[in-house]
Short mmCIF file of N, CA and C in Angstrom, two decimals:
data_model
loop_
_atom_site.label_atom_id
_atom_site.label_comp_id
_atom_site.label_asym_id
_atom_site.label_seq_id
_atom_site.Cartn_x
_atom_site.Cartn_y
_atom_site.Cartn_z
N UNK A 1 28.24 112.54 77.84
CA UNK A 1 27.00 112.22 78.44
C UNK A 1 26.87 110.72 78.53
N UNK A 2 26.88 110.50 79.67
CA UNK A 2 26.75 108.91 79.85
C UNK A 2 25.30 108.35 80.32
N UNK A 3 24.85 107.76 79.79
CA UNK A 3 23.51 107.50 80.58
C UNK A 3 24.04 106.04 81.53
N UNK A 4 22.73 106.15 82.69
CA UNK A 4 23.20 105.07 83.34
C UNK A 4 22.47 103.72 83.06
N UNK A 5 22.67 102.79 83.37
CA UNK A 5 22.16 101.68 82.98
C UNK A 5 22.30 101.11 84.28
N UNK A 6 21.35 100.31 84.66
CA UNK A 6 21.17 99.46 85.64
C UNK A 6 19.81 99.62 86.47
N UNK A 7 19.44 100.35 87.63
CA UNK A 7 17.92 99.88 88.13
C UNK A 7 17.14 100.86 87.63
N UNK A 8 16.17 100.61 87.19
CA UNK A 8 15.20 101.21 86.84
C UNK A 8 14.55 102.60 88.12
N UNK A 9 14.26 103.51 88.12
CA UNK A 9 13.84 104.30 89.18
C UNK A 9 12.47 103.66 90.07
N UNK A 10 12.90 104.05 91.40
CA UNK A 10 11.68 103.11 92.20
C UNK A 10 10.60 103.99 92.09
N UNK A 11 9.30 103.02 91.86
CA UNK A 11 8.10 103.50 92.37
C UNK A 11 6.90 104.18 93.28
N UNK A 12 6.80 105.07 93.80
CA UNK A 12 6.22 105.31 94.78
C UNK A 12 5.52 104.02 95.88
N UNK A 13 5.61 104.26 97.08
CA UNK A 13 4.84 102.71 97.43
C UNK A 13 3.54 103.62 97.90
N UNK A 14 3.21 104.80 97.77
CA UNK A 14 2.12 105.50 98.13
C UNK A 14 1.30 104.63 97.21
N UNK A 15 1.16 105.38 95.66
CA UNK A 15 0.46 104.69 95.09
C UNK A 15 -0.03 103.43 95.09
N UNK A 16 1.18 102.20 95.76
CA UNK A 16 0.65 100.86 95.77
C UNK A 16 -0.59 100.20 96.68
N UNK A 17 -0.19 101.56 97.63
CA UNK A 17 -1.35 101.59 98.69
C UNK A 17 -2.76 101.86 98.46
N UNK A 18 -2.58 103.11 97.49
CA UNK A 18 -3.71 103.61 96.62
C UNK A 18 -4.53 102.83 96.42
N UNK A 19 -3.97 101.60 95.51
CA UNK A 19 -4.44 101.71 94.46
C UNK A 19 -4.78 100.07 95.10
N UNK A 20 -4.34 98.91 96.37
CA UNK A 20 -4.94 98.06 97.00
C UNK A 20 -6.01 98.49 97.68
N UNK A 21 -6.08 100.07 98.24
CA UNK A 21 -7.37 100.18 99.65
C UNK A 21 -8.03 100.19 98.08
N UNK A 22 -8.31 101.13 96.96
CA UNK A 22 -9.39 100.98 96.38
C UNK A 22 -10.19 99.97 95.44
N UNK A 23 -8.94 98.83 95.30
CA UNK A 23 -9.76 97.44 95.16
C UNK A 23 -10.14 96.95 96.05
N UNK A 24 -9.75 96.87 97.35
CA UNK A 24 -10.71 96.50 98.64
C UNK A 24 -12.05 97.15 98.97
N UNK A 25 -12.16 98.50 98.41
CA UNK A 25 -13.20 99.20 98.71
C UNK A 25 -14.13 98.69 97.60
N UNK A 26 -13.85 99.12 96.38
CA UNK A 26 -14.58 98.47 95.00
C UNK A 26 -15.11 96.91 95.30
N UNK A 27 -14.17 95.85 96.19
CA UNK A 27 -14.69 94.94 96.31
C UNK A 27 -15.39 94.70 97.99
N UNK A 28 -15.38 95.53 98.60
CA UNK A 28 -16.58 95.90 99.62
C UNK A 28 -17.68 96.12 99.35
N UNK A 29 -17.94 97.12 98.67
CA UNK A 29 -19.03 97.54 97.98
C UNK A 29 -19.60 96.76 97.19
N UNK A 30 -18.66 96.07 96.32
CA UNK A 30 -19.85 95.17 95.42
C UNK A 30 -20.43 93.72 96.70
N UNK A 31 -20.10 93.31 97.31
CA UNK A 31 -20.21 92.67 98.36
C UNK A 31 -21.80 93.52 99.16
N UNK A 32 -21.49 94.41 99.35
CA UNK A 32 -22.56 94.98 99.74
C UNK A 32 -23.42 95.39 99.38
N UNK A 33 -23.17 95.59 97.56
CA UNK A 33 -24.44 95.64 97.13
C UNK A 33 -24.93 94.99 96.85
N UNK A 34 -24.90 93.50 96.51
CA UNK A 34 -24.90 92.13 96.11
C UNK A 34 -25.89 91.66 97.59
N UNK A 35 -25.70 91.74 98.42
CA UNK A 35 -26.16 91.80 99.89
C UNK A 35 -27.52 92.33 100.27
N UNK A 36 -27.42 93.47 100.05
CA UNK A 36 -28.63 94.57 99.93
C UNK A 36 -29.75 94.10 98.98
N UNK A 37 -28.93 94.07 97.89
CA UNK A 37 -29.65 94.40 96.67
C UNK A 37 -30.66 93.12 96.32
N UNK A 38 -29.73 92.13 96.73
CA UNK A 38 -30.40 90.30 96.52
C UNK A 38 -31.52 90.49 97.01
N UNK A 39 -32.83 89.65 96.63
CA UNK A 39 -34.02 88.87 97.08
C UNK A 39 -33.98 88.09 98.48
N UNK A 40 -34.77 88.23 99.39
CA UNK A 40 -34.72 87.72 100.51
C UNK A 40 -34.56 86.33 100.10
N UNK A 41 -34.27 85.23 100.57
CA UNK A 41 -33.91 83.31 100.55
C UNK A 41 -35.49 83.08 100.83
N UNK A 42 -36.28 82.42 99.92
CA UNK A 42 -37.18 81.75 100.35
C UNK A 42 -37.01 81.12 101.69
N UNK A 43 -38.28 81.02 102.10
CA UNK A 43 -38.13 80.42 103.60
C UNK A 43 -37.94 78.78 103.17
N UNK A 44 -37.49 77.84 104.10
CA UNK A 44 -37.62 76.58 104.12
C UNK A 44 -39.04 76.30 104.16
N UNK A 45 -39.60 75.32 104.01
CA UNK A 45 -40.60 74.58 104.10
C UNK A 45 -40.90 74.23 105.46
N UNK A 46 -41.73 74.93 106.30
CA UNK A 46 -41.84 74.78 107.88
C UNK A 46 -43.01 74.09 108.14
N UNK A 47 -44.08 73.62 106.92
CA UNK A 47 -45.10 72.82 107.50
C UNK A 47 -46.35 74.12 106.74
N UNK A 48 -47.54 72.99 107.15
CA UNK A 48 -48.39 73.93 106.29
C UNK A 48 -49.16 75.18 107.12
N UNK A 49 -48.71 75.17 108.68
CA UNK A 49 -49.29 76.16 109.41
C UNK A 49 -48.55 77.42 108.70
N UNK A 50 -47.23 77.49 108.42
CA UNK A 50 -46.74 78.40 108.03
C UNK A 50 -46.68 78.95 106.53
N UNK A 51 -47.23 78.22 105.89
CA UNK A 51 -47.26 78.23 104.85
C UNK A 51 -49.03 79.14 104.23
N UNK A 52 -50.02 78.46 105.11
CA UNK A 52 -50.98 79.27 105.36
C UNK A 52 -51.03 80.22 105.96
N UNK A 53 -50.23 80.83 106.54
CA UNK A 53 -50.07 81.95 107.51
C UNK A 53 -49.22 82.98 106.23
N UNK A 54 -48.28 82.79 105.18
CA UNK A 54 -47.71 83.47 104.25
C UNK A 54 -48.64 83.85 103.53
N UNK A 55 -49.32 82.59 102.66
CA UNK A 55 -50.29 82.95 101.75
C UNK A 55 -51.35 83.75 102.44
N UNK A 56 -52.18 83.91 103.81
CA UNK A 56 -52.71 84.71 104.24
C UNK A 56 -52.16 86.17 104.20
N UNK A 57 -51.34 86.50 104.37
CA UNK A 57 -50.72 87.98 104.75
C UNK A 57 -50.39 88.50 102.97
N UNK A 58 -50.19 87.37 102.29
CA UNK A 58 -50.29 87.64 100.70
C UNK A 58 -51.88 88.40 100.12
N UNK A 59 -52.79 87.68 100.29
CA UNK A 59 -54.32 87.79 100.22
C UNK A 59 -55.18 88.51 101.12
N UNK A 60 -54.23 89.20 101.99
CA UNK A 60 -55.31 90.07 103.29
C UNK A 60 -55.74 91.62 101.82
N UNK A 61 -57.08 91.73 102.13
CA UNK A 61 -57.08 93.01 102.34
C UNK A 61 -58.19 93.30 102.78
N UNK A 62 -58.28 95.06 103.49
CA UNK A 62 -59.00 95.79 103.88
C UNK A 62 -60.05 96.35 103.50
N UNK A 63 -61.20 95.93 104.32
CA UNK A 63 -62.39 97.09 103.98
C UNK A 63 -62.98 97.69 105.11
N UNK A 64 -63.16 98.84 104.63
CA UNK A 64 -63.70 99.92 105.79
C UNK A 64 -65.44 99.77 106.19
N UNK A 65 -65.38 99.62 107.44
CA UNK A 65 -66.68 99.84 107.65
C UNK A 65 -67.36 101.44 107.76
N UNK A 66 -66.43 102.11 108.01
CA UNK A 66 -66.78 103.49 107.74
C UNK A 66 -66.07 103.93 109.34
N UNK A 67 -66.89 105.57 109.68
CA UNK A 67 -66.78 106.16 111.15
C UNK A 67 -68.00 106.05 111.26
N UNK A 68 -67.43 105.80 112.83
CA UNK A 68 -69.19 105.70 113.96
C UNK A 68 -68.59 106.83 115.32
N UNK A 69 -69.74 107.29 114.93
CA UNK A 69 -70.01 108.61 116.29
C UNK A 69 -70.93 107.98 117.37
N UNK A 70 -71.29 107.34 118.54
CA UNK A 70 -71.64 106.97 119.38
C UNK A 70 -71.48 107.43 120.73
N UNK A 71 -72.90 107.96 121.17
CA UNK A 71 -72.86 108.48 122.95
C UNK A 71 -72.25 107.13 123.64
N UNK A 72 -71.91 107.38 124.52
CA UNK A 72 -71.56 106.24 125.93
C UNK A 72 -71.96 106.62 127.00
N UNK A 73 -72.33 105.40 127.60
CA UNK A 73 -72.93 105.14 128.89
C UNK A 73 -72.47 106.47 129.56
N UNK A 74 -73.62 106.89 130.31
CA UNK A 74 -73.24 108.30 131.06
C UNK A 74 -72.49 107.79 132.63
N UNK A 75 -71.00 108.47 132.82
CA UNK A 75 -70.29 107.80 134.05
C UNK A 75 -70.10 109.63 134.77
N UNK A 76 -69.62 110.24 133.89
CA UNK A 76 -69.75 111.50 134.75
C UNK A 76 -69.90 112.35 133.99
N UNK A 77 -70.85 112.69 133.14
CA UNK A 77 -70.87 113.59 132.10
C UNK A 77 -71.44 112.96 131.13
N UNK A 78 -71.94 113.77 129.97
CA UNK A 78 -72.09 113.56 128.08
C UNK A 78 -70.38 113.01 128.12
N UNK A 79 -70.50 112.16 127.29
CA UNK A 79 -69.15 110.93 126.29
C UNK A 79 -69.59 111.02 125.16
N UNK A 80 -68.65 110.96 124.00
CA UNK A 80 -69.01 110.63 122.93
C UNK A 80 -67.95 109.84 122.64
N UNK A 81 -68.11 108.75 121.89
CA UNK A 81 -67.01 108.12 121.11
C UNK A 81 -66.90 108.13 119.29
N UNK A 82 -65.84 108.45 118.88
CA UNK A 82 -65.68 108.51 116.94
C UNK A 82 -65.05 107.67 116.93
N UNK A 83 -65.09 106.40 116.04
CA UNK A 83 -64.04 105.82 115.69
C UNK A 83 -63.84 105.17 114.22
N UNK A 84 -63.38 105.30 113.78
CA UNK A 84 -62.99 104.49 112.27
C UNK A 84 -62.37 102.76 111.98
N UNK A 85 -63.06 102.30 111.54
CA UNK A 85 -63.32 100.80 111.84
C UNK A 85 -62.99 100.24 110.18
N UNK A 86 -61.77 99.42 109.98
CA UNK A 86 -61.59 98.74 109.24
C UNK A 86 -61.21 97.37 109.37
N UNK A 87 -61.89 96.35 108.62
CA UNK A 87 -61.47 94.93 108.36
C UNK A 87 -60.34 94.23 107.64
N UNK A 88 -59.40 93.29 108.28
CA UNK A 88 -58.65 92.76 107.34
C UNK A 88 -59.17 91.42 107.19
N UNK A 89 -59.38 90.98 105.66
CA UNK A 89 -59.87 89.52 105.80
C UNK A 89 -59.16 88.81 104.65
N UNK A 90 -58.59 87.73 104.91
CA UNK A 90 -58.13 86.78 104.04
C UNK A 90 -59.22 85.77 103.39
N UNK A 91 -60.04 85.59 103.38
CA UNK A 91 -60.86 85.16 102.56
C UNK A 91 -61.70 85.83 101.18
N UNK A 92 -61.15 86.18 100.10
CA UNK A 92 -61.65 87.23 99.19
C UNK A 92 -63.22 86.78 98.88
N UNK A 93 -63.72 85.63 99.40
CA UNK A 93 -65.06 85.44 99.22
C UNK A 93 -66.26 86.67 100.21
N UNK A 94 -65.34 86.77 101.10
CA UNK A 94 -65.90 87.96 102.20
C UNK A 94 -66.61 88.91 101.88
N UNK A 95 -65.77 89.49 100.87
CA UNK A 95 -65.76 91.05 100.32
C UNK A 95 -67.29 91.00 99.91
N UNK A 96 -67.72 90.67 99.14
CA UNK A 96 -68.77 90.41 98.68
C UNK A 96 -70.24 90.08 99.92
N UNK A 97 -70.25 89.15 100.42
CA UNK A 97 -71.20 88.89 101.62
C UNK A 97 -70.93 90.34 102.96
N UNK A 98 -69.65 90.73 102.82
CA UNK A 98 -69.98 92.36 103.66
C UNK A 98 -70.48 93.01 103.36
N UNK A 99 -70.61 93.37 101.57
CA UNK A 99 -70.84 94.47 101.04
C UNK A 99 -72.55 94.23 101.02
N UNK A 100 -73.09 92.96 100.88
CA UNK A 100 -74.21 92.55 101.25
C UNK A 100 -74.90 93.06 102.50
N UNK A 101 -74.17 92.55 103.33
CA UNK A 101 -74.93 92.53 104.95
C UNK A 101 -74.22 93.63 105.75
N UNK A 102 -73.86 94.78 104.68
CA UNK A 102 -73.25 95.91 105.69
C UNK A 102 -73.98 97.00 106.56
N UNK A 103 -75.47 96.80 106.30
CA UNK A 103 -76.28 97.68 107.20
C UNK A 103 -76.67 97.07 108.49
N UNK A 104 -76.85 95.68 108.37
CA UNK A 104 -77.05 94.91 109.81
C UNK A 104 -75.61 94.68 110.40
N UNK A 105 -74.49 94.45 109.80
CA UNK A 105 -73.03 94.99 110.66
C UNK A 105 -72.95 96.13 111.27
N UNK A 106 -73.49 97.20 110.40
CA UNK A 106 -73.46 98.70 110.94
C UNK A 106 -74.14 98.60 112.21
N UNK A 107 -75.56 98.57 112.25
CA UNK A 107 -76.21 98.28 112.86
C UNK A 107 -75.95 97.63 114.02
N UNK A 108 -75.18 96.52 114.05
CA UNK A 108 -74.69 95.78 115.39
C UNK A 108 -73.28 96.69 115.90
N UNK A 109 -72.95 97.09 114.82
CA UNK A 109 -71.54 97.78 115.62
C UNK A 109 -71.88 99.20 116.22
N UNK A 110 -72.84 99.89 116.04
CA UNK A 110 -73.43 101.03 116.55
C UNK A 110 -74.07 100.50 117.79
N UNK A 111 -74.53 99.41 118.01
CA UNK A 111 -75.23 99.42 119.20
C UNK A 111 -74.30 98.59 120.45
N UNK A 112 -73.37 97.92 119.66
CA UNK A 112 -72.22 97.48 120.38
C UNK A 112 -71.70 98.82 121.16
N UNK A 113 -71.25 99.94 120.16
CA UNK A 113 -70.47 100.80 120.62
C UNK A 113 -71.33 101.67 121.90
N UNK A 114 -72.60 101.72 121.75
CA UNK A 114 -73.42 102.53 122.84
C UNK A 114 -73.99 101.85 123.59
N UNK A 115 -73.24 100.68 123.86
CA UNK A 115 -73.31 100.14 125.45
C UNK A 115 -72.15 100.08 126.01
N UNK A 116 -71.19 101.04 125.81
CA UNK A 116 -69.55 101.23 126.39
C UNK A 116 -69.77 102.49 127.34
N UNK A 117 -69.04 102.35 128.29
CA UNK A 117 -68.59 102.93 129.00
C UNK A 117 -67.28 103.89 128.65
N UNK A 118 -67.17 105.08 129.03
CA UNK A 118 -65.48 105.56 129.08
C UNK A 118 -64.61 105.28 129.06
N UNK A 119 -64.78 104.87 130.67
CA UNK A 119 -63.59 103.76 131.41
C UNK A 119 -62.88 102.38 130.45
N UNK A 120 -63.94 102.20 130.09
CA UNK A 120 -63.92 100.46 129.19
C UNK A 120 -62.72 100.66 128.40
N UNK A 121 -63.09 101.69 127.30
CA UNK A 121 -62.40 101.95 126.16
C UNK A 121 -60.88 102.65 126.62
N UNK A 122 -60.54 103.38 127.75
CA UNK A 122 -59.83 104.52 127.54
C UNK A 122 -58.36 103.26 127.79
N UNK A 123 -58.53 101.74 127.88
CA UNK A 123 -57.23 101.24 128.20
C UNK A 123 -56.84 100.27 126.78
N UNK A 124 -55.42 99.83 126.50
CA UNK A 124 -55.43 99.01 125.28
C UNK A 124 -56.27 97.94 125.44
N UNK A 125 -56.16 97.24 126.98
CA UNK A 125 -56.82 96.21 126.90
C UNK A 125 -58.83 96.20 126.67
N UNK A 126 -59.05 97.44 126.86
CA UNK A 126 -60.45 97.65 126.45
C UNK A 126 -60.95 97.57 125.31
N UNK A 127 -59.67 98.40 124.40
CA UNK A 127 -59.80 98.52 123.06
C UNK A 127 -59.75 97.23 122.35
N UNK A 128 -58.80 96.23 122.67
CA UNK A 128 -58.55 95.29 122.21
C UNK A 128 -59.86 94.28 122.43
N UNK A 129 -60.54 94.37 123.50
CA UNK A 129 -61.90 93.10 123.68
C UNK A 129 -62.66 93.66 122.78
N UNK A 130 -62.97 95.54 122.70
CA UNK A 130 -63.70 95.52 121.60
C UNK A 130 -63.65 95.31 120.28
N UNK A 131 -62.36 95.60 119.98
CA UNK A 131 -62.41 94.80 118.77
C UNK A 131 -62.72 93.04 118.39
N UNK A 132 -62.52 92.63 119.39
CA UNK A 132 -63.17 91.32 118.93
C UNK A 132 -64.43 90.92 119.57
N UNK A 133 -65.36 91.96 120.39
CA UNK A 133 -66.52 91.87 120.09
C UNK A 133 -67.02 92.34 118.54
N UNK A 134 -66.29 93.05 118.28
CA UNK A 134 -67.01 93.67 116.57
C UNK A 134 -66.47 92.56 115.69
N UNK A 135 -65.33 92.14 116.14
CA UNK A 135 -65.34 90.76 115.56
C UNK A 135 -66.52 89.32 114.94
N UNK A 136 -66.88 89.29 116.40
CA UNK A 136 -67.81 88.82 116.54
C UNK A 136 -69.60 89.12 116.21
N UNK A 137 -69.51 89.83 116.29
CA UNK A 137 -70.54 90.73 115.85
C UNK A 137 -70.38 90.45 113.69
N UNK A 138 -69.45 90.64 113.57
CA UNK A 138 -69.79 90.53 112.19
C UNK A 138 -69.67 88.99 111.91
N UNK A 139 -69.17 88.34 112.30
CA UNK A 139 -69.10 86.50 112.12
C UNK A 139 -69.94 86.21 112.55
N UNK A 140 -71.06 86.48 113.25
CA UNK A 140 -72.44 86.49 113.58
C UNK A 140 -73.38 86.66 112.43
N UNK A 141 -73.27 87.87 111.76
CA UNK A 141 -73.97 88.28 110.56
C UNK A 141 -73.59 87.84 109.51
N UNK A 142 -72.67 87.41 108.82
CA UNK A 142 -71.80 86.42 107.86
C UNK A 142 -72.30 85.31 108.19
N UNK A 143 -72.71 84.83 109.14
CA UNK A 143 -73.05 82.95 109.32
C UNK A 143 -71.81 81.98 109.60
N UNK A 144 -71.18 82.84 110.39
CA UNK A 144 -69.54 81.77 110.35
C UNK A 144 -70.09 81.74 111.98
N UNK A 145 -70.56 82.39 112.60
CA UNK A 145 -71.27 82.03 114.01
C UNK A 145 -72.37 81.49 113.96
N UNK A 146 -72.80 80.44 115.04
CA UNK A 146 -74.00 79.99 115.18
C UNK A 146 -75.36 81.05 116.22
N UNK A 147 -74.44 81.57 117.26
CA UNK A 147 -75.06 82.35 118.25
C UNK A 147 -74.62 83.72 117.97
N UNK A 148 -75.82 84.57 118.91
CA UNK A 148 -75.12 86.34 118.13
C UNK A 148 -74.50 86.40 119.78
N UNK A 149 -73.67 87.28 119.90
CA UNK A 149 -72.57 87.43 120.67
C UNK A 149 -73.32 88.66 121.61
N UNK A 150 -73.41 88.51 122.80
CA UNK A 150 -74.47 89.80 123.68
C UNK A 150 -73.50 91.14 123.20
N UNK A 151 -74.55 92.27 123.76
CA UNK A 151 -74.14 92.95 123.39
C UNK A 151 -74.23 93.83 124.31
N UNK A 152 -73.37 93.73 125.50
CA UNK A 152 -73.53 94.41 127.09
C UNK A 152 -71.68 94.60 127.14
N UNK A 153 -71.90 95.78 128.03
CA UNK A 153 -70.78 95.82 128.59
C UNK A 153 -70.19 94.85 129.54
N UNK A 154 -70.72 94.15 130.14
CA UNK A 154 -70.35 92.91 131.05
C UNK A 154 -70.24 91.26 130.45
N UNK A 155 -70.40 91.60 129.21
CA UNK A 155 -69.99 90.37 128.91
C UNK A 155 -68.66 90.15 127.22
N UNK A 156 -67.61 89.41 127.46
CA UNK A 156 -67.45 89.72 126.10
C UNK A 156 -67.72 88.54 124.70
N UNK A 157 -67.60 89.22 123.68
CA UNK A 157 -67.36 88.01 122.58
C UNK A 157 -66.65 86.39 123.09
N UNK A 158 -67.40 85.39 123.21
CA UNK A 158 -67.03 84.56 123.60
C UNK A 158 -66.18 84.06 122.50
N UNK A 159 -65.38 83.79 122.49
CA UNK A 159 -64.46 83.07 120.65
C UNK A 159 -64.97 81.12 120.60
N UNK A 160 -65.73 81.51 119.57
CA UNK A 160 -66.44 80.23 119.08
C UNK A 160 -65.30 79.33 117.92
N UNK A 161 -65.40 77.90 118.25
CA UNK A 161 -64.33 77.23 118.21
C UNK A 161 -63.80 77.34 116.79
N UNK A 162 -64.63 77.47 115.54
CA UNK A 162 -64.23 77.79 114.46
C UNK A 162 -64.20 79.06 114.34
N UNK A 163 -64.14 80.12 114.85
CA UNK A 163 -63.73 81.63 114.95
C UNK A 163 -62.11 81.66 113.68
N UNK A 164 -61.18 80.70 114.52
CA UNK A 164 -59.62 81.27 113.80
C UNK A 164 -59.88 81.06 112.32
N UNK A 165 -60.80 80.20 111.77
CA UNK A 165 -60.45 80.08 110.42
C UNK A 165 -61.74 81.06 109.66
N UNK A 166 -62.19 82.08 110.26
CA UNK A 166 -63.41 82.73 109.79
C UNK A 166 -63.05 83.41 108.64
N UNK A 167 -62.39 83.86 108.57
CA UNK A 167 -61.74 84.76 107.07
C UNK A 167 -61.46 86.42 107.37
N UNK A 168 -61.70 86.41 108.93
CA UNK A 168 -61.09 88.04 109.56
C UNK A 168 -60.08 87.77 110.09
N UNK A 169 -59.40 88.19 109.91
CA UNK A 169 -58.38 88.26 110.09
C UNK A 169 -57.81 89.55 111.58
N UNK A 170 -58.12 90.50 111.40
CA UNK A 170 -58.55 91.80 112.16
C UNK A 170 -59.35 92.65 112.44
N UNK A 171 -59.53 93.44 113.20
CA UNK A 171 -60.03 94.42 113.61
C UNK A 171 -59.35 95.54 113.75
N UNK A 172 -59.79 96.95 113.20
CA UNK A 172 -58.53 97.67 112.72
C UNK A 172 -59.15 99.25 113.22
N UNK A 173 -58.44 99.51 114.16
CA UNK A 173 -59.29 101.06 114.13
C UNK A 173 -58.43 102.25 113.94
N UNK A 174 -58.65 102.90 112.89
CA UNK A 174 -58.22 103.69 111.85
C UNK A 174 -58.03 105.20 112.87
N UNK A 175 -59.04 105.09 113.55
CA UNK A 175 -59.00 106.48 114.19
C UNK A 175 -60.34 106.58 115.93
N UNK A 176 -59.59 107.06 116.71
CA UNK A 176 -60.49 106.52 118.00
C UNK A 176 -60.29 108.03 118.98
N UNK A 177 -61.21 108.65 118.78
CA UNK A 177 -61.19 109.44 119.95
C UNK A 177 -62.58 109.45 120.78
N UNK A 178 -62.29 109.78 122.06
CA UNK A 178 -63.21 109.88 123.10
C UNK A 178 -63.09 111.24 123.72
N UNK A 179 -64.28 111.48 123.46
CA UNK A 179 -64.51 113.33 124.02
C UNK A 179 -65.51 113.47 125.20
#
């Protein structure tokens, strides 16, 4: 019995393959989770418009003015309008002076709403003026307006020059049907 001496038996090169795709994969993955997983990069420093515009969207929150059921202007038939009306405001001093003066808001936004027409409302762009007549309508009653804002279908919320920094932020309607 002679044993042999000299090369050692070769290795599969399958395995070598193996066993590189799954450190490439192992190091894909951690790559990608490292990626995923990280904290967004603070933003650069873009100036203080943007910087007030972060801290705003930090400090927004919502309060509901409730639902309003309101007839509309008769165009060919009984209308009714429902809609659900919430505020976003970045000023947390707000909260407080709404919760105050929320029956004369009510009040203006109910009579806002029953001088609408059908027609008015049934397009985005209708929806959208009314919301910033109710806009207006409540920056009126808050004292961030000097004048109260009419309250006709033919005219809209005029935006009064300190309007952007009022502490509303939005007008938010939660739920809008017209029957």
């Amino acid at each position: 019995m002679e044993e042999e001496v000299g090369t050692p038996p070769k290795k599969s090169k399958k395995k070598l393959i193996l066993l590189i795709a799954a450190v490439l994969l192992l190091a894909g993955g951690g790559v990608a989770a490292f990626l995923l997983l990280s904290p967004p990069a603070a933003p650069k420093r873009g100036g203080a418009a943007s910087a007030e515009a972060s801290r705003a969207q930090l400090t927004a929150k919502f309060i509901e003015l409730g639902q309003f059921t309101a007839n509309l202007i008769r165009e060919d038939g009984d209308r009714y309008l429902q809609v659900a009306i919430s505020l976003k405001i970045t000023n947390p001093d707000l909260e407080d002076k709404i919760k105050e003066t929320k029956p004369e808001i009510l009040h203006r936004v109910n009579m806002l709403l029953q001088s609408k027409y059908p027609s008015e409302l049934s397009t985005i762009d209708g929806k959208e003026r009314l919301a910033q007549q109710i806009k207006g309508q409540v920056e009126y009653v808050l004292g961030i307006r000097k004048t109260a804002p009419a309250i006709s279908s033919e005219q809209d919320a005029a935006p009064e020059t300190n309007t952007g920094k009022s502490g509303i932020a939005d007008v938010l309607f939660t739920s809008f049907i017209i029957q």
